[in-house]
Short mmCIF file of C-alpha atoms in Angstrom, two decimals:
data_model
loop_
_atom_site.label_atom_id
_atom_site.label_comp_id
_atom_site.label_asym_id
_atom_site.label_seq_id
_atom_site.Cartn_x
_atom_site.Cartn_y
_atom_site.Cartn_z
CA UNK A 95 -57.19 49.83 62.43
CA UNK A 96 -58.82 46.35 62.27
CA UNK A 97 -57.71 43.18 63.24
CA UNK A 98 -57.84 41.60 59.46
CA UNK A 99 -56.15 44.95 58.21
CA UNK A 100 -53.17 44.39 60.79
CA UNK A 101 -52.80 40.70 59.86
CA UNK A 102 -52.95 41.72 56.00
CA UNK A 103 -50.21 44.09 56.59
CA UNK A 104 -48.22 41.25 59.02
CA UNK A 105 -48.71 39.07 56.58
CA UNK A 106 -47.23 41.10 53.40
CA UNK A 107 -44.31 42.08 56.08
CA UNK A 108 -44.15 38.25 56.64
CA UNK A 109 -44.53 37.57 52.51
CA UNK A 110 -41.17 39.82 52.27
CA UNK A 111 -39.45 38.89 55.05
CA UNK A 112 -39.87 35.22 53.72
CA UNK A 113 -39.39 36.32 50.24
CA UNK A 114 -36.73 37.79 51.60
CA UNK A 115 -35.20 34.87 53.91
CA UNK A 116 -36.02 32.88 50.28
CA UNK A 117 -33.96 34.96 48.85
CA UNK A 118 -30.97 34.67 51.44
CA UNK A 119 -31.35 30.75 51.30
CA UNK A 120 -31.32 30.35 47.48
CA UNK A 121 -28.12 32.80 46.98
CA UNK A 122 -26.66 30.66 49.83
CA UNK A 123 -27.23 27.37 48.17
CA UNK A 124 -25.71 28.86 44.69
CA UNK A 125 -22.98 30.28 46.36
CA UNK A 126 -22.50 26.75 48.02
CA UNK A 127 -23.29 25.15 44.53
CA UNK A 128 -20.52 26.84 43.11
CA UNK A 129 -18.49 25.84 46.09
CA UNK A 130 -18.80 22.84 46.25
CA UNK A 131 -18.45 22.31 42.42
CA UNK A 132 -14.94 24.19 43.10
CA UNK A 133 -14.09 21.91 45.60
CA UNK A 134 -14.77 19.41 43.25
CA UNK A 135 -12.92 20.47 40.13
CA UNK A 136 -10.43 20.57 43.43
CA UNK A 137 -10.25 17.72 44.42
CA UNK A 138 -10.29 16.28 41.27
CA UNK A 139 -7.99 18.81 40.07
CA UNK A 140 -5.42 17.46 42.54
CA UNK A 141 -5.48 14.24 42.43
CA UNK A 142 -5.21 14.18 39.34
CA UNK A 143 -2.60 16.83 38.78
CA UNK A 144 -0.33 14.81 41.54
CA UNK A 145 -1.25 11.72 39.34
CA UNK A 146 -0.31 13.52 35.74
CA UNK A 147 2.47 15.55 37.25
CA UNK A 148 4.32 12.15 37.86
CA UNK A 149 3.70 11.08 34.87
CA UNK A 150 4.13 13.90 32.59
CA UNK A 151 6.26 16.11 34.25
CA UNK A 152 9.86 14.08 34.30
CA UNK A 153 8.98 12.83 30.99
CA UNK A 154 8.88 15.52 28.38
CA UNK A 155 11.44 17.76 28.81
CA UNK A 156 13.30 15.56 30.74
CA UNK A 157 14.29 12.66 28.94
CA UNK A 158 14.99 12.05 25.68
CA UNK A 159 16.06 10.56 27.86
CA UNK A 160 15.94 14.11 27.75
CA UNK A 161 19.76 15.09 28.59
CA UNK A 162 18.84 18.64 27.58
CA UNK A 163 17.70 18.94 31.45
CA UNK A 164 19.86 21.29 33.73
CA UNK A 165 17.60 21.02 37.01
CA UNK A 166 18.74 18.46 39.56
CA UNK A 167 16.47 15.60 40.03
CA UNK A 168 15.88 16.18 43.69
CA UNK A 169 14.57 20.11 43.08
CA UNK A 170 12.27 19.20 40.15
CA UNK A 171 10.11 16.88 42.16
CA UNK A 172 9.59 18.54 45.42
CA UNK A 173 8.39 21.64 43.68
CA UNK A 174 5.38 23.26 44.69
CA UNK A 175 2.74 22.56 43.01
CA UNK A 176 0.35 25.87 42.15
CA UNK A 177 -3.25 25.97 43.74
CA UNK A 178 -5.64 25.59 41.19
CA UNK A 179 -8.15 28.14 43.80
CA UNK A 180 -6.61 30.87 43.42
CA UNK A 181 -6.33 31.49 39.19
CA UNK A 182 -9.58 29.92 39.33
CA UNK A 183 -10.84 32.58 42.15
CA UNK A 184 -9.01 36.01 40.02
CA UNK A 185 -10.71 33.82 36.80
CA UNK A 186 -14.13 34.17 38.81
CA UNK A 187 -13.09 37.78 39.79
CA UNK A 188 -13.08 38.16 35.91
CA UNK A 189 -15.51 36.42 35.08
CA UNK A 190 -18.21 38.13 38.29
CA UNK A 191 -20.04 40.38 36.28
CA UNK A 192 -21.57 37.55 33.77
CA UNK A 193 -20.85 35.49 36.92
CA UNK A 194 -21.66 31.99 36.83
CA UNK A 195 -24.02 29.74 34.48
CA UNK A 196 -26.65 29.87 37.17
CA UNK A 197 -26.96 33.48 38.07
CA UNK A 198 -26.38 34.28 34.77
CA UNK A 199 -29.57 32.28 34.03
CA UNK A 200 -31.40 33.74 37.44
CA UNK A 201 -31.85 37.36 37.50
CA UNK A 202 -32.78 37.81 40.77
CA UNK A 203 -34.09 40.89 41.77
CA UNK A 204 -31.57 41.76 44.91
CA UNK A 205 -33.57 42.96 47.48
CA UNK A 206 -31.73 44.53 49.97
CA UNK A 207 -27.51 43.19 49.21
CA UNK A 208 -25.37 45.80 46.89
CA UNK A 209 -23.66 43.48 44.31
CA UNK A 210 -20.51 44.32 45.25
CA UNK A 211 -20.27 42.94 48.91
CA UNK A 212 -22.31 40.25 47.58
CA UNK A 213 -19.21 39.59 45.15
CA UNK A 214 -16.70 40.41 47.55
CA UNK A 215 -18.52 37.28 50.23
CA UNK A 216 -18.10 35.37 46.78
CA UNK A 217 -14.56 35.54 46.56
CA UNK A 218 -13.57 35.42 50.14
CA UNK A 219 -16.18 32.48 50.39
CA UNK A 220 -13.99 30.81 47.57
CA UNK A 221 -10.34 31.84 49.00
CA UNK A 222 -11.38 30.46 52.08
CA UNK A 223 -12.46 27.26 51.26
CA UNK A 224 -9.40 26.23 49.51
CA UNK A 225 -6.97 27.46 52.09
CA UNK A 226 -8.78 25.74 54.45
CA UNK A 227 -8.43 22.69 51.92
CA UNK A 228 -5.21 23.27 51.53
CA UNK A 229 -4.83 23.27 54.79
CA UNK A 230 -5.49 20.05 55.54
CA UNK A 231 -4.22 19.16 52.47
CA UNK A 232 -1.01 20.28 53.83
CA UNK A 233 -1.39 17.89 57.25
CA UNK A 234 -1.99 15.01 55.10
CA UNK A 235 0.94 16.03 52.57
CA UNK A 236 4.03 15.26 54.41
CA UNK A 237 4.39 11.91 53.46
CA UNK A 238 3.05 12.99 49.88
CA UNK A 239 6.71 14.32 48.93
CA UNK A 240 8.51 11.08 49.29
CA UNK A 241 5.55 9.21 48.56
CA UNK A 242 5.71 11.15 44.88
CA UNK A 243 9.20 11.46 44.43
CA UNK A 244 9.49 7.62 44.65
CA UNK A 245 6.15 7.08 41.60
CA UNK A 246 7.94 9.84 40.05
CA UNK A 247 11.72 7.93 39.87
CA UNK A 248 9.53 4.44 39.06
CA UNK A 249 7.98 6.10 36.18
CA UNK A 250 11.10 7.43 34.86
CA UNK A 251 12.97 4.17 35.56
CA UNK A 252 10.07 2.57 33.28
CA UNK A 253 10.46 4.82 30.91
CA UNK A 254 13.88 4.81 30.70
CA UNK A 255 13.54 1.03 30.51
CA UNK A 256 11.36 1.25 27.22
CA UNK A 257 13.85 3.65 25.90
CA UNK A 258 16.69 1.32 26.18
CA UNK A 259 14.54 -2.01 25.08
CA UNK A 260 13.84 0.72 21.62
CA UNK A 261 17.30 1.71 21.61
CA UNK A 262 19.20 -1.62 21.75
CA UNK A 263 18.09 -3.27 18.64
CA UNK A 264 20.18 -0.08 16.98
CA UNK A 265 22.70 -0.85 18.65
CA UNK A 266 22.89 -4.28 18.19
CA UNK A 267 22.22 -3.73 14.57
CA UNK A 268 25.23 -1.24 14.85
CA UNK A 269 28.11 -3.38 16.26
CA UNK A 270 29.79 -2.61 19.51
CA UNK A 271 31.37 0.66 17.53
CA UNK A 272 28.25 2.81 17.25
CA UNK A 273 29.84 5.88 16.23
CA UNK A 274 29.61 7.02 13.01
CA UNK A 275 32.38 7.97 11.05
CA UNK A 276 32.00 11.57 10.18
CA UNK A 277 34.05 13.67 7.63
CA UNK A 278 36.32 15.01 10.17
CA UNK A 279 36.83 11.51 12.31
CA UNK A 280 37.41 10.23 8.70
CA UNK A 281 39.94 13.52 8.35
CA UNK A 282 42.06 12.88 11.11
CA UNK A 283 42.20 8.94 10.65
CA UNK A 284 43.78 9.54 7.48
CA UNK A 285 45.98 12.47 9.10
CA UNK A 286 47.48 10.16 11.42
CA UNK A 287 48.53 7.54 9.04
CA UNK A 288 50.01 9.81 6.41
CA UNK A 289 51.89 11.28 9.44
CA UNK A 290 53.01 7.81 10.64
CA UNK A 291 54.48 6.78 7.24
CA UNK A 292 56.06 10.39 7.33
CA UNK A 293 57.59 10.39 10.61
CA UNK A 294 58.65 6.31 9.92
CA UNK A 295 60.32 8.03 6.52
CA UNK A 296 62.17 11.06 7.30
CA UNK A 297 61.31 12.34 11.23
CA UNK A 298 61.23 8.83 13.69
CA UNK A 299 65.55 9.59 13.81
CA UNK A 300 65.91 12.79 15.00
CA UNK A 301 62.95 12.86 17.92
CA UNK A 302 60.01 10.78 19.70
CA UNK A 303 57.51 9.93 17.05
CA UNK A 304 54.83 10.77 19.34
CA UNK A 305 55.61 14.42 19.50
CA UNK A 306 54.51 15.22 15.61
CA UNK A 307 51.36 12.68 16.67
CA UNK A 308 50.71 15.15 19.45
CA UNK A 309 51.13 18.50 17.23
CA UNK A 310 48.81 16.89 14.78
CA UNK A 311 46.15 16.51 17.51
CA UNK A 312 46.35 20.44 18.63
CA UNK A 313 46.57 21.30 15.39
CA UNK A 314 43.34 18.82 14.80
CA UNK A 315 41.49 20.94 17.99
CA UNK A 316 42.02 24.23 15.35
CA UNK A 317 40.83 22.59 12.22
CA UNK A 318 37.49 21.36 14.09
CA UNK A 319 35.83 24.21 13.40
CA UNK A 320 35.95 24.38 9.86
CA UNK A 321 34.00 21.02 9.73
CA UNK A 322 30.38 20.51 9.24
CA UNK A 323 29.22 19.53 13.19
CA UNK A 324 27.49 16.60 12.68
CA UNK A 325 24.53 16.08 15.82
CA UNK A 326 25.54 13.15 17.71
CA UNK A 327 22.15 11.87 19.14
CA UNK A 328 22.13 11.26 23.01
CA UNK A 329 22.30 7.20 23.11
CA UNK A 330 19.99 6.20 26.04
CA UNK A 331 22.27 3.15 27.53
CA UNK A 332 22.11 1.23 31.18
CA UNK A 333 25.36 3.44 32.25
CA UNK A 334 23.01 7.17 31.35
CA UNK A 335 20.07 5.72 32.96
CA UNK A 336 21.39 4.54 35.88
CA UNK A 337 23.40 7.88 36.62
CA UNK A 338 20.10 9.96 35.36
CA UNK A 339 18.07 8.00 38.21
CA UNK A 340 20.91 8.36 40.91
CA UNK A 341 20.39 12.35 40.81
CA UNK A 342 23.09 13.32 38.52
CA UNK A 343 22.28 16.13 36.40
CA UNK A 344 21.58 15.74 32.69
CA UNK A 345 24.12 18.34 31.99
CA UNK A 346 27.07 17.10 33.51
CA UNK A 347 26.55 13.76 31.94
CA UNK A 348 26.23 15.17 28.81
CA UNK A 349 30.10 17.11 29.36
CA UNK A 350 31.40 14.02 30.35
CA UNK A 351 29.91 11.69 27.40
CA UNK A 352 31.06 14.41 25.31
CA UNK A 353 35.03 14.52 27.00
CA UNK A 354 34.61 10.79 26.61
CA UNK A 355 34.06 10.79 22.97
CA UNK A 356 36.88 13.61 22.48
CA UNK A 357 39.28 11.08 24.44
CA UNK A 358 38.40 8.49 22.71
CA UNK A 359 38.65 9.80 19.15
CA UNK A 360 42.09 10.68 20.42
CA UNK A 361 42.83 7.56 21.66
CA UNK A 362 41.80 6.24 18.09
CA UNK A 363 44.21 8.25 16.37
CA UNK A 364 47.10 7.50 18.22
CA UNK A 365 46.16 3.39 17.86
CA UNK A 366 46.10 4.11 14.06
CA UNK A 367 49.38 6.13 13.89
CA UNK A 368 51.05 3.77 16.66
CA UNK A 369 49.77 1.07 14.18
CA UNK A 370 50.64 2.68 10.97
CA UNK A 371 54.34 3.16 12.07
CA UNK A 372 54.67 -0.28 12.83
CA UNK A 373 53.19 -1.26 9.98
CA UNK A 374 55.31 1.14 7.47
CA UNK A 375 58.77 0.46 9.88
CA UNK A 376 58.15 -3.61 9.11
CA UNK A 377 57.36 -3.19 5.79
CA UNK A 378 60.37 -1.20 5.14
CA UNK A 379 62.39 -4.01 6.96
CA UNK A 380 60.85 -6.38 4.84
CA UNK A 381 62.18 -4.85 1.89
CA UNK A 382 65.50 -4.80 3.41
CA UNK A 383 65.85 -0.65 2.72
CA UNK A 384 66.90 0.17 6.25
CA UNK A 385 68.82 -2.09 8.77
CA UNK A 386 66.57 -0.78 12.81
CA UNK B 178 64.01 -12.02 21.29
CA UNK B 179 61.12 -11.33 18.96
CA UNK B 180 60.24 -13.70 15.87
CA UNK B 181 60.20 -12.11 12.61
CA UNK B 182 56.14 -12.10 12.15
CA UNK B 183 54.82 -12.11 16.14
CA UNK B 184 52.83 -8.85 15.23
CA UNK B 185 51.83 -10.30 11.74
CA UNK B 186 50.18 -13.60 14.13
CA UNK B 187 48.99 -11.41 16.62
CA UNK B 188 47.61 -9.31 13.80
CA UNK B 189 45.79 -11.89 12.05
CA UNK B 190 44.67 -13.49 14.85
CA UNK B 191 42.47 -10.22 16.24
CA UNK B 192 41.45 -9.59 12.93
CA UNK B 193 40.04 -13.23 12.81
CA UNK B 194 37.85 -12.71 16.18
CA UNK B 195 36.12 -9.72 15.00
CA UNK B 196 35.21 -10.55 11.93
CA UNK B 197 33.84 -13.39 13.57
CA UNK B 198 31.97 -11.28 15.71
CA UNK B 199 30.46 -9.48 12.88
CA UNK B 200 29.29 -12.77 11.19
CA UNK B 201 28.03 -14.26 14.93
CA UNK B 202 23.94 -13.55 13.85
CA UNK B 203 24.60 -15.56 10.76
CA UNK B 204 26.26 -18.10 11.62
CA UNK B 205 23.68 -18.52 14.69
CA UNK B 206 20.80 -18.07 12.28
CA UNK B 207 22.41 -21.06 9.85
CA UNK B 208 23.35 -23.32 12.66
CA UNK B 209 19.43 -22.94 13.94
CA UNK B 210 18.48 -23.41 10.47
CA UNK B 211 19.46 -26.73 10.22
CA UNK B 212 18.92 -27.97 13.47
CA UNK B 213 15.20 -27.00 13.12
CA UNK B 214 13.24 -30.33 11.77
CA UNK B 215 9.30 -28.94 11.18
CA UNK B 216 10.68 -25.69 9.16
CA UNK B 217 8.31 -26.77 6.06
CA UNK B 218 5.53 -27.01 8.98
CA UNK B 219 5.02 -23.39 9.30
CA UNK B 220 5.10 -23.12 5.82
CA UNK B 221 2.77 -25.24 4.84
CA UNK B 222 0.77 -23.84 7.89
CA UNK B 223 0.78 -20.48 6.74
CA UNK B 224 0.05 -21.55 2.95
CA UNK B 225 -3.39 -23.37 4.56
CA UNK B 226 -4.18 -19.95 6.66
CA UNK B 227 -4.03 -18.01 3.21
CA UNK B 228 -6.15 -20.80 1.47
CA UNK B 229 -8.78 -20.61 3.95
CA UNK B 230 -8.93 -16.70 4.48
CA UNK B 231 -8.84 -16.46 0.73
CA UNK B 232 -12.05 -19.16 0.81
CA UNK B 233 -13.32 -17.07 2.89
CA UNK B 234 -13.23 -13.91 1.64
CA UNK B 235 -15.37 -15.37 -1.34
CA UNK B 236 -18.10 -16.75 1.04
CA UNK B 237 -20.96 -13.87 1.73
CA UNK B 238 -21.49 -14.03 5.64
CA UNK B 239 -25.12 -13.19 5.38
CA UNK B 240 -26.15 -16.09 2.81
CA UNK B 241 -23.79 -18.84 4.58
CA UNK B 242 -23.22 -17.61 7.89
CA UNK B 243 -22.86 -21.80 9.21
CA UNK B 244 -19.64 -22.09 6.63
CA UNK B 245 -18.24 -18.60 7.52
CA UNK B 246 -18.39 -19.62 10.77
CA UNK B 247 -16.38 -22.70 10.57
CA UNK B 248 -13.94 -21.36 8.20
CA UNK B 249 -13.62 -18.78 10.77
CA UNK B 250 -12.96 -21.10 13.49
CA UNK B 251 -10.73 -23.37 11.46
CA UNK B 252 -8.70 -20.34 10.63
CA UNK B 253 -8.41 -19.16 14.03
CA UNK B 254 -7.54 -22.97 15.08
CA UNK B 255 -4.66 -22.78 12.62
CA UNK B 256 -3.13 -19.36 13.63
CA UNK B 257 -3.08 -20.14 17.48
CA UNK B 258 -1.13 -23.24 16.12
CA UNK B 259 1.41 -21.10 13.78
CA UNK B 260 1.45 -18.45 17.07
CA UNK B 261 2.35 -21.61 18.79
CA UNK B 262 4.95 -22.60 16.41
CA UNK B 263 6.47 -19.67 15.64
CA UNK B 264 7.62 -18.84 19.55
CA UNK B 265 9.30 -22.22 20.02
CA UNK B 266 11.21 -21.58 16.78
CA UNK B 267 11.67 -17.91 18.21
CA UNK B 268 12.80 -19.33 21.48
CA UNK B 269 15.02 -22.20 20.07
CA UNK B 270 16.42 -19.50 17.68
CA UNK B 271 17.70 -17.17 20.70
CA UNK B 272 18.94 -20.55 22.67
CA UNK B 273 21.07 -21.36 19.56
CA UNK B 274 22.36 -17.29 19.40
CA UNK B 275 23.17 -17.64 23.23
CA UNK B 276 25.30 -20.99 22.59
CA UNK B 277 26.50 -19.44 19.85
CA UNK B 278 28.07 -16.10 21.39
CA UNK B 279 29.02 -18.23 24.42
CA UNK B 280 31.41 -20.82 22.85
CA UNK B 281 32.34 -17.47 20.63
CA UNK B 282 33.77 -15.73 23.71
CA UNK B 283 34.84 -18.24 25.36
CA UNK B 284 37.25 -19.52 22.21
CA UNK B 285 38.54 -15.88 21.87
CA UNK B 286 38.99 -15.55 25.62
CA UNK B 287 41.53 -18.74 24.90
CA UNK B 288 42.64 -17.32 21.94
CA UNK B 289 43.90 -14.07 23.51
CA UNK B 290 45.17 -16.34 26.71
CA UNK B 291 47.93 -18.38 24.90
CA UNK B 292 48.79 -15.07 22.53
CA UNK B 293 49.85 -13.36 26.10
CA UNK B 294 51.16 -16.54 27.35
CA UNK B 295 53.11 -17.23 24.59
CA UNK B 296 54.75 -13.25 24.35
CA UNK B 297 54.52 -12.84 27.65
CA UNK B 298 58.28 -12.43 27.97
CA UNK B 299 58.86 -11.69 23.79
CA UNK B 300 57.87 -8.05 22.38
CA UNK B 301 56.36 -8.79 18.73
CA UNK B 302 57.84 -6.11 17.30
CA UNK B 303 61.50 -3.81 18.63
CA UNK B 304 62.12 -0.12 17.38
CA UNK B 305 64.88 1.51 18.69
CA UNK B 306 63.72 2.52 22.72
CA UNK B 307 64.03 6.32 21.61
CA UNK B 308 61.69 6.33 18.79
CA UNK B 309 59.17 5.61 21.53
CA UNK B 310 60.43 7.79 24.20
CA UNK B 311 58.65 8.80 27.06
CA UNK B 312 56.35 5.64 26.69
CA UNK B 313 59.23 3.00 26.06
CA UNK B 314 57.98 1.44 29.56
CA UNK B 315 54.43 1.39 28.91
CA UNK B 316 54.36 0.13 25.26
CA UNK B 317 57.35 -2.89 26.31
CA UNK B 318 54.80 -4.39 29.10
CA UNK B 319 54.77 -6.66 30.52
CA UNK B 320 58.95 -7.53 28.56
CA UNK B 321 60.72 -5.05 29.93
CA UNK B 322 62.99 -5.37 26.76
CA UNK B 323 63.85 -1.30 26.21
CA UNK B 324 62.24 -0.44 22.09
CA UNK B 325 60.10 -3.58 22.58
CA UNK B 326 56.52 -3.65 21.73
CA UNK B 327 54.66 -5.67 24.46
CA UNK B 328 51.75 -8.10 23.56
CA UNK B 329 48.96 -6.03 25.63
CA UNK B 330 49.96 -2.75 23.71
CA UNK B 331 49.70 -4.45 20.44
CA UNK B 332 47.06 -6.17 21.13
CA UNK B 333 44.90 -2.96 22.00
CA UNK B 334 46.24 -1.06 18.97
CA UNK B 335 45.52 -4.01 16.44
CA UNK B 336 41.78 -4.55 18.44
CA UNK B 337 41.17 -0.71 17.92
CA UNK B 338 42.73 -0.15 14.39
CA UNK B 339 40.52 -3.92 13.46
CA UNK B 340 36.75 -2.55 14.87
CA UNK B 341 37.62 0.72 13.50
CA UNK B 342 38.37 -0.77 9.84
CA UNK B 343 35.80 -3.36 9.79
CA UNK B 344 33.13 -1.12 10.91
CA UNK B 345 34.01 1.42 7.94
CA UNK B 346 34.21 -1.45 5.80
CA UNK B 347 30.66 -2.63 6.58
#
């Protein structure tokens, strides 16, 4: 063999071997492209889904002041939040065979690699990174929670605070009595002071006058049903927002407005019919029918 | 014992509070009426801003750009003085509504003081004590005259029965 045909055939083994270590370096820098345009997306991701999840995530469902909420406050906000690696990594899984923009555009002849472990060092190359992100994301997390929780009860105080500036000029507009007067409050208003003349009339001798007023009310409880149900719309006021933002649950708010409102419609019925009897047993005075 | 029309005066007099609660905006909107001087200002103000805008809608901005101009600065002159205007009439107007509600409140709060004081001791109304049985107690505070219908009771039920009426009425 000659000397030039031994450094021909070094040199084509060189050629390859540096086509070859070409080869190795430019799948390394798209792998590391894509890499680092994960860790990217991320970053970015997080930051800005920590950002948007205090922002949006009390908000929507929450308030209306949302009362229709049944999670505690506490549980909501320290919830973990879901990598965005690892959908993104079963996406890529997907997505391998047209595999990224770039290779899609490169079709490199693979020298010596099979796809598939080729694919396989893609996804653990992509697992790894953001565990190993996450990892120290989850070092420099700790005071994250509280740090979150806290932007996450401001923004809800704010909001709360532009609900109630909206709200109040309804309910200034509305009087201190902002309930409406429905067919059935209307119903038992009446109820009550046809009773009280009645009971002044014929019953108030023989028994208590509030026992008929409190057979009317259970009998009231029975007749609810057959009444339209009209919505009553969740008022945001200071006494809502401030137990919504000390951790008490939407739901048990709501039950108690709502056993608030039944006590007070019954309170409202016996003022009338207390009234009403008063009224009738004067009158009847007045005209000089009965002596008391 | 109790005078013939105690719940009648106690009646009226509840009835008289809250209807001047209802009318509190207007008569706080009347009262800053007429203690604002420079109301025909910001009329006249306002009249000019139309004038000029109207001026200037007629002027072509390419042909005349030197006269748009100051019309436009003019204009924007007068509005910062209207802006001006209106939110010390906006701020006078909520000073007046404040002194308004206040001597409001604090004439009812008197109101309701010399009612108690005066039936403190007196029901307005008596019934016979077992018409109102189990309550009698309750209902005669703070008398203690058995059937009696105490000041603070009545005064509730009329302040309930009053809201409820006027706010069906309006």
């Amino acid at each position: 063999m000659e000397p030039g045909d031994v450094s021909a055939g070094e040199k084509a083994a060189c050629l390859s071997a540096a086509q070859r270590r070409a080869e190795i370096r430019r799948r390394k820098l798209l792998m590391n492209s894509e890499d680092r345009m994960n860790r990217i997306v991320g970053y970015t991701k997080n930051e800005s889904e920590i950002n948007a999840a205090t922002l949006l995530r009390p908000t929507e469902p929450r308030f209306h002041l949302d009362l229709d909420r049944t999670e505690p406050w506490s549980s909501a906000s320290s919830s973990p939040r879901p990598s965005p690696f690892l959908p993104e990594a079963s996406g890529l899984v997907s997505r391998s065979h047209g595999a990224t923009p770039e290779r899609r555009g490169s079709p490199l002849p693979d020298s010596g690699d099979p796809p598939g472990s080729f694919l396989e060092d893609d996804i653990v190359g992509i697992q790894q990174r953001p565990r190993g992100e996450r990892a120290s994301d989850d070092l420099s997390s700790s005071p994250r929670p509280g740090l979150q929780k806290y932007l996450s009860r401001f923004d809800d105080a704010m909001k709360l605070r532009g609900q109630l500036a909206n709200e109040k000029p309804t309910q200034d507009g509305g009087g201190s009595d902002s309930e409406e007067l429905d067919p059935f409050r209307i119903f038992r208003l009446i109820g009550s002071i046809l009773l009280a003349v009645f009971v002044r009339v014929f019953v108030c001798k023989f028994l208590s006058i509030f026992a008929p007023f409190l057979t009317l009310e259970l009998a009231y409880m029975g007749l609810y049903k057959y009444f339209p149900k009209v919505e009553k719309k969740a008022q945001t006021t200071v006494l809502t927002a401030a137990l919504l933002l000390s951790g008490i649950p939407a739901e048990v708010i709501n039950r108690s407005m709502d056993t608030y409102r039944r006590m007070s419609d019954v309170f409202a019925d016996l003022c009338v019919y207390f009234f009403t009897f008063i009224l009738s047993h004067e009158f009847l005075l007045l005209i000089g029918s009965e002596t008391p | 014992m109790a005078s013939g029309y105690a719940w009648f005066l106690v009646l009226g007099s509840v009835f008289l509070c809250n209807l001047m609660k209802t009318l509190l905006p207007t008569i706080s909107s009347f009262l800053s009426k007429m203690v604002q001087k420079d109301a025909e200002q910001e009329s006249e103000m306002r009249a000019e801003i139309q004038e000029m805008k109207k001026e200037q809608a007629s002027i072509s901005m390419m042909d005349e750009f030197a006269r748009y101009a100051r019309l436009e600065r003019k204009i924007n002159k007068m509005t910062d003085k209207l802006k001006t205007h209106v939110k010390s009439r906006t701020a006078q107007q909520a000073k007046m509504k404040w002194v308004v509600n206040i001597v409001f409140y604090i004439l009812q709060a008197a109101l309701m003081i010399s009612l108690i004081w005066k039936y403190y001791s007196d029901p307005v109304t008596v019934v016979p004590s077992k018409w109102i049985a189990p309550v009698e107690r309750l209902v005669a505070f703070p008398t203690g005259v058995a059937g009696g219908v105490g000041i603070t009771c009545w005064l509730v039920v009329c302040n309930k029965v009053v809201s409820l009426g006027l706010h069906a009425v309006s």
